[in-house]
Every structure is written in C-alpha cells, then in structure tokens.
Amino acid sequence: MKLRIQHHTTYRYTWPVLYSIQHVRLTPQQDIKQRILDWKIRTPAKHHSACDHHGNAVHTFSVNQQHRELTVQSHGHVEIDSLDDGYTPHQSFSLHPLVYTPTTQLTQFNDEMREFASFVADTHIPFAHRILTLAHAVADRVVYTKGSTTVADSAMQAFENGQGVCQDHSHVMLACLRAHGIPARYVSGYFFNPNVEQHDSHAWVEVFDENRQQWLGVDATHKSLVQGNHCRLAVAKDFTGASPIRGIRTGGGQETLDVQVTIERVG
C-alpha cells in the first residue's frame, strides 16, 4: 500500500518567544516492510539531521529571534507491506531489548496493574495471544476518550481514571509488560483509516518475543496486531523519547497547538 502523508503542526503563543529549540521525529522508519519513496521536512530555521540512540531520524533546529508562531511541516510518500503476523523485520540497528525493560516516569506500575497483567508471564500461552489479550484488556479498562488526558499523564493515572487515548493505552501496556520483565517499547506513527478524511498521530507498542528474537507490534486502541495500516515514525521507552516534536523555549506565555494530519492511499 502506497500512502501520501502530510503532517502540519503550528504552535502559537500569547507572548513573544525569545528562543526555542525543537527536536523533530517525523521521518518514517525504513526497512524491507516500510519504504520511503520521498519525504520532506520544513522547519522555520535550518535544521541539523542526526540519528538518536533508538535509531530514529531526528531533525533539530533553533529559532534565535522573537516569534509568536512556529510551524513544522512534513510530507511525502511511503510504501507499506503487511507485517508477518505483526512481527517487524529484523533490524540492523537496534538497542538490546533489555534497554526497554525498566520503567520510566510515564510507565510506572502498581500492584493492581501487575496483577491485572499476570497472565502475560504464563509461557504456556502462545506469546502473541498473551500480548493481544492484554491489548484487549487495556482498551476495555482505559476507555478511549479524546481530550481526557494530557501528554504528562502517566500509565497509573490513566489506569486509575479508566479513560485515555492511544498514548495512554500504550503507556499502560508498557507498564503492565515491564511489571513482568518483558521488554516493550513505545511507537509513534500513523494509522491509516480509509473511512476518514482527517487523521491524527497514533501510538502503539512493540513487545520483544525472545523465542523469535523479533518485535511484535500490537495496537491496544484498535485491539489488533500491527499490520499494513500502520506507518512507524519513532520508537523509544515512552512518549517522551518518541514525540513527533519536542523542545524547550524561553518566553511565550500560554501555548496553543494545532495539528493537522492527512493520509491518502495513492496505490
């Protein structure tokens, strides 16, 4: 499947920003199942391109003059093949899976969450079945409710409140898996739904299958394994390291954010 993707992000501020630096992770991953045909990123200042320790492409720029608006655009074409039962291809660049085992501030767990996911440690149950069952349980426990959380909310908060969005589903999944010592990582990207015109950024998780020595993608929000409708942007321990745009600023006052994502199938 060939997709045309456009991602338009604009920050607006109530007072002038004196200085800002932004890290942009809006370049799709590239492997034998996901191929970039063309891709461009536009930033308000010249950007520097590099690869972070997770293997993500990162574009960094800074704005040294006063501004009350900042826009980042990315667009291009990506060709995506369905994964083999949700498993990603073997990667030439990859950190050791144990890097994704410790909890983070956003993926801490409590005893209730450990017990909630206790079945994931039962090796008598096929691995993919365990992980997909957990995805269903998380989606039922944390009801998808747009606008119910912020990017600063943790897995324990979403689990306790019983509502959230894809980011929260992913953080709860990570917390539950890490509670049982299973390596799992956060994935940012896009989910193509042919029945809608306006899309959003999306998030899911990848869980390391020790027997296959591969990562298994699972989307709790859609209660499914990752197949041909997902476009991977970045991986990290949680949202913080995989956020499409993340930075710091001096000044600016209150911030408003406008994000527009359009995805079209063109082949």
Short mmCIF file of C-alpha atoms in Angstrom, two decimals, residues 12-249:
data_model
loop_
_atom_site.label_atom_id
_atom_site.label_comp_id
_atom_site.label_asym_id
_atom_site.label_seq_id
_atom_site.Cartn_x
_atom_site.Cartn_y
_atom_site.Cartn_z
CA ARG A 12 1.01 29.83 18.77
CA TYR A 13 1.97 31.85 21.85
CA THR A 14 0.30 34.65 23.78
CA TRP A 15 3.65 36.43 24.23
CA PRO A 16 6.79 36.52 22.07
CA VAL A 17 9.13 33.56 22.41
CA LEU A 18 12.70 34.77 22.83
CA TYR A 19 14.39 31.50 21.96
CA SER A 20 13.32 27.95 21.17
CA ILE A 21 14.95 24.67 20.17
CA GLN A 22 12.95 21.78 18.77
CA HIS A 23 13.69 18.12 18.04
CA VAL A 24 11.55 16.71 15.22
CA ARG A 25 10.92 12.96 14.85
CA LEU A 26 8.67 12.99 11.80
CA THR A 27 10.64 10.82 9.38
CA PRO A 28 9.20 7.32 8.83
CA GLN A 29 11.30 4.30 9.70
CA GLN A 30 12.77 2.47 6.73
CA ASP A 31 13.08 -1.31 6.35
CA ILE A 32 12.01 -4.05 3.96
CA LYS A 33 8.36 -3.67 5.02
CA GLN A 34 8.24 0.14 5.05
CA ARG A 35 9.95 2.14 2.35
CA ILE A 36 10.23 5.92 1.99
CA LEU A 37 9.61 6.91 -1.63
CA ASP A 38 10.09 10.62 -0.95
CA TRP A 39 9.96 12.70 2.22
CA LYS A 40 10.49 16.37 3.10
CA ILE A 41 10.50 18.28 6.35
CA ARG A 42 10.14 22.05 6.53
CA THR A 43 11.18 23.95 9.63
CA PRO A 44 11.28 27.72 10.31
CA ALA A 45 15.08 27.61 10.57
CA LYS A 46 17.81 25.44 9.13
CA HIS A 47 17.78 22.02 10.77
CA HIS A 48 20.51 19.54 11.60
CA SER A 49 19.83 15.86 10.88
CA ALA A 50 21.08 13.03 13.05
CA CYS A 51 20.14 9.59 14.37
CA ASP A 52 19.33 9.16 18.06
CA HIS A 53 20.28 6.16 20.21
CA HIS A 54 16.98 4.42 19.41
CA GLY A 55 17.72 4.59 15.69
CA ASN A 56 15.21 7.38 14.97
CA ALA A 57 15.90 10.14 12.46
CA VAL A 58 15.92 13.47 14.33
CA HIS A 59 15.91 16.97 12.85
CA THR A 60 16.94 19.69 15.29
CA PHE A 61 16.55 23.43 14.79
CA SER A 62 16.61 26.57 16.90
CA VAL A 63 14.98 29.97 16.45
CA ASN A 64 17.00 32.81 17.97
CA GLN A 65 14.69 35.70 17.18
CA GLN A 66 11.38 36.66 18.74
CA HIS A 67 8.36 34.81 17.38
CA ARG A 68 4.75 34.18 18.36
CA GLU A 69 4.14 31.34 15.92
CA LEU A 70 6.15 28.31 14.87
CA THR A 71 5.24 25.83 12.12
CA VAL A 72 6.73 22.46 11.19
CA GLN A 73 5.58 20.56 8.11
CA SER A 74 6.40 17.09 6.84
CA HIS A 75 5.05 15.30 3.81
CA GLY A 76 5.85 12.54 1.37
CA HIS A 77 5.06 9.06 0.15
CA VAL A 78 5.61 5.79 1.99
CA GLU A 79 5.07 2.26 0.73
CA ILE A 80 3.98 -0.24 3.38
CA ASP A 81 3.71 -4.03 3.26
CA SER A 82 1.75 -6.07 5.78
CA LEU A 83 3.87 -7.49 8.58
CA ASP A 84 4.18 -11.22 9.15
CA ASP A 85 1.63 -11.82 11.91
CA GLY A 86 2.52 -8.45 13.44
CA TYR A 87 6.27 -9.08 13.67
CA THR A 88 8.64 -6.37 12.45
CA PRO A 89 11.62 -7.32 10.26
CA HIS A 90 15.00 -7.94 11.86
CA GLN A 91 16.75 -4.59 12.16
CA SER A 92 20.41 -3.84 11.51
CA PHE A 93 20.34 -1.03 14.09
CA SER A 94 18.68 -1.93 17.35
CA LEU A 95 19.44 -1.48 21.01
CA HIS A 96 19.46 -4.58 23.19
CA PRO A 97 15.84 -5.42 24.13
CA LEU A 98 16.64 -5.22 27.85
CA VAL A 99 17.04 -1.46 27.40
CA TYR A 100 13.24 -1.36 27.16
CA THR A 101 12.56 -3.31 30.35
CA PRO A 102 12.99 -0.69 33.16
CA THR A 103 10.06 1.58 33.92
CA THR A 104 10.07 5.31 33.25
CA GLN A 105 8.22 8.16 34.91
CA LEU A 106 5.31 7.67 32.50
CA THR A 107 5.24 3.86 32.70
CA GLN A 108 5.44 3.13 36.42
CA PHE A 109 3.09 0.42 37.71
CA ASN A 110 1.45 -0.59 40.99
CA ASP A 111 0.42 -3.95 42.44
CA GLU A 112 -3.02 -3.76 40.86
CA MET A 113 -1.53 -3.31 37.39
CA ARG A 114 0.93 -6.16 37.97
CA GLU A 115 -1.93 -8.45 38.95
CA PHE A 116 -4.11 -7.16 36.08
CA ALA A 117 -1.49 -8.41 33.61
CA SER A 118 -0.29 -11.50 35.49
CA PHE A 119 -1.24 -13.84 32.64
CA VAL A 120 1.40 -12.33 30.33
CA ALA A 121 4.05 -14.26 32.28
CA ASP A 122 2.41 -17.63 31.52
CA THR A 123 4.73 -19.17 28.93
CA HIS A 124 2.24 -21.99 28.29
CA ILE A 125 0.11 -19.49 26.38
CA PRO A 126 1.39 -18.55 22.89
CA PHE A 127 3.24 -15.23 23.03
CA ALA A 128 1.16 -13.29 20.50
CA HIS A 129 -2.05 -14.48 22.16
CA ARG A 130 -0.87 -13.22 25.55
CA ILE A 131 0.05 -9.81 24.17
CA LEU A 132 -3.14 -9.39 22.14
CA THR A 133 -5.24 -10.44 25.15
CA LEU A 134 -3.52 -7.75 27.20
CA ALA A 135 -4.25 -5.18 24.48
CA HIS A 136 -7.96 -6.04 24.65
CA ALA A 137 -7.93 -5.84 28.44
CA VAL A 138 -6.20 -2.45 28.43
CA ALA A 139 -8.60 -1.00 25.85
CA ASP A 140 -11.56 -2.19 27.93
CA ARG A 141 -10.10 -0.83 31.17
CA VAL A 142 -9.00 2.53 29.71
CA VAL A 143 -11.91 3.64 27.54
CA TYR A 144 -10.88 5.76 24.57
CA THR A 145 -11.94 9.32 25.44
CA LYS A 146 -10.48 12.12 23.36
CA GLY A 147 -9.27 15.08 25.39
CA SER A 148 -9.42 13.21 28.70
CA THR A 149 -5.66 13.27 29.36
CA THR A 150 -2.52 15.27 28.61
CA VAL A 151 0.91 14.17 27.42
CA ALA A 152 2.13 14.47 31.02
CA ASP A 153 -0.32 11.88 32.42
CA SER A 154 1.21 8.56 33.48
CA ALA A 155 0.11 4.98 32.95
CA MET A 156 -1.06 4.70 36.57
CA GLN A 157 -3.22 7.83 36.19
CA ALA A 158 -4.88 6.51 33.03
CA PHE A 159 -5.36 3.07 34.59
CA GLU A 160 -6.97 4.57 37.70
CA ASN A 161 -9.16 7.06 35.81
CA GLY A 162 -10.30 4.48 33.28
CA GLN A 163 -10.08 6.73 30.25
CA GLY A 164 -7.47 7.99 27.82
CA VAL A 165 -6.25 7.96 24.24
CA CYS A 166 -3.78 5.89 22.22
CA GLN A 167 -0.81 7.31 24.11
CA ASP A 168 -2.34 6.20 27.41
CA HIS A 169 -3.19 2.75 26.07
CA SER A 170 0.43 2.38 25.04
CA HIS A 171 1.81 3.57 28.38
CA VAL A 172 -0.48 1.20 30.31
CA MET A 173 0.60 -1.66 28.05
CA LEU A 174 4.26 -0.81 28.65
CA ALA A 175 3.76 -0.58 32.41
CA CYS A 176 1.97 -3.93 32.57
CA LEU A 177 4.58 -5.69 30.46
CA ARG A 178 7.52 -4.17 32.31
CA ALA A 179 5.91 -5.23 35.59
CA HIS A 180 6.66 -8.78 34.45
CA GLY A 181 10.10 -8.10 32.99
CA ILE A 182 9.02 -8.26 29.35
CA PRO A 183 10.85 -5.77 27.07
CA ALA A 184 8.43 -3.41 25.33
CA ARG A 185 8.80 -0.06 23.61
CA TYR A 186 6.61 2.87 22.60
CA VAL A 187 6.00 3.54 18.89
CA SER A 188 4.78 6.81 17.40
CA GLY A 189 3.37 6.96 13.91
CA TYR A 190 0.17 6.95 11.90
CA PHE A 191 -2.80 4.63 11.45
CA PHE A 192 -4.48 4.86 8.05
CA ASN A 193 -8.27 4.62 8.19
CA PRO A 194 -9.74 4.72 4.65
CA ASN A 195 -13.10 5.83 6.06
CA VAL A 196 -11.98 9.19 7.46
CA GLU A 197 -10.55 12.34 5.88
CA GLN A 198 -8.78 13.84 8.90
CA HIS A 199 -6.27 11.62 10.69
CA ASP A 200 -4.22 12.02 13.88
CA SER A 201 -0.84 10.95 15.10
CA HIS A 202 -1.06 7.49 16.61
CA ALA A 203 0.80 5.33 19.13
CA TRP A 204 1.16 1.63 19.84
CA VAL A 205 3.74 -0.72 21.34
CA GLU A 206 6.23 -3.33 20.21
CA VAL A 207 6.97 -6.27 22.50
CA PHE A 208 10.08 -8.42 22.22
CA ASP A 209 9.46 -12.12 21.57
CA GLU A 210 12.52 -13.86 22.93
CA ASN A 211 11.81 -17.12 21.09
CA ARG A 212 11.60 -15.44 17.69
CA GLN A 213 14.10 -12.70 18.52
CA GLN A 214 11.72 -10.19 16.92
CA TRP A 215 9.49 -7.31 17.98
CA LEU A 216 5.74 -7.87 17.84
CA GLY A 217 3.62 -4.78 17.13
CA VAL A 218 0.29 -4.51 18.95
CA ASP A 219 -2.23 -1.66 18.86
CA ALA A 220 -4.33 -1.59 22.03
CA THR A 221 -6.54 1.23 20.77
CA HIS A 222 -7.67 -0.91 17.83
CA LYS A 223 -7.35 -4.21 19.75
CA SER A 224 -5.21 -5.66 16.99
CA LEU A 225 -1.76 -6.69 15.93
CA VAL A 226 0.02 -4.17 13.74
CA GLN A 227 -0.42 -4.92 10.06
CA GLY A 228 -0.38 -2.90 6.85
CA ASN A 229 -2.23 0.22 8.03
CA HIS A 230 0.46 1.45 10.44
CA CYS A 231 3.32 3.77 9.49
CA ARG A 232 6.13 3.78 12.06
CA LEU A 233 7.90 7.06 12.85
CA ALA A 234 9.92 6.58 16.03
CA VAL A 235 10.47 4.16 18.91
CA ALA A 236 11.50 4.93 22.50
CA LYS A 237 10.95 3.94 26.11
CA ASP A 238 7.81 6.12 26.24
CA PHE A 239 6.18 9.13 24.60
CA THR A 240 8.92 11.48 25.78
CA GLY A 241 11.55 9.95 23.50
CA ALA A 242 9.27 9.34 20.52
CA SER A 243 7.25 12.57 20.48
CA PRO A 244 6.90 13.89 16.90
CA ILE A 245 8.04 17.37 18.05
CA ARG A 246 9.58 18.15 21.41
CA GLY A 247 11.61 21.12 22.62
CA ILE A 248 12.13 23.94 25.06
CA ARG A 249 11.55 27.69 24.85
#
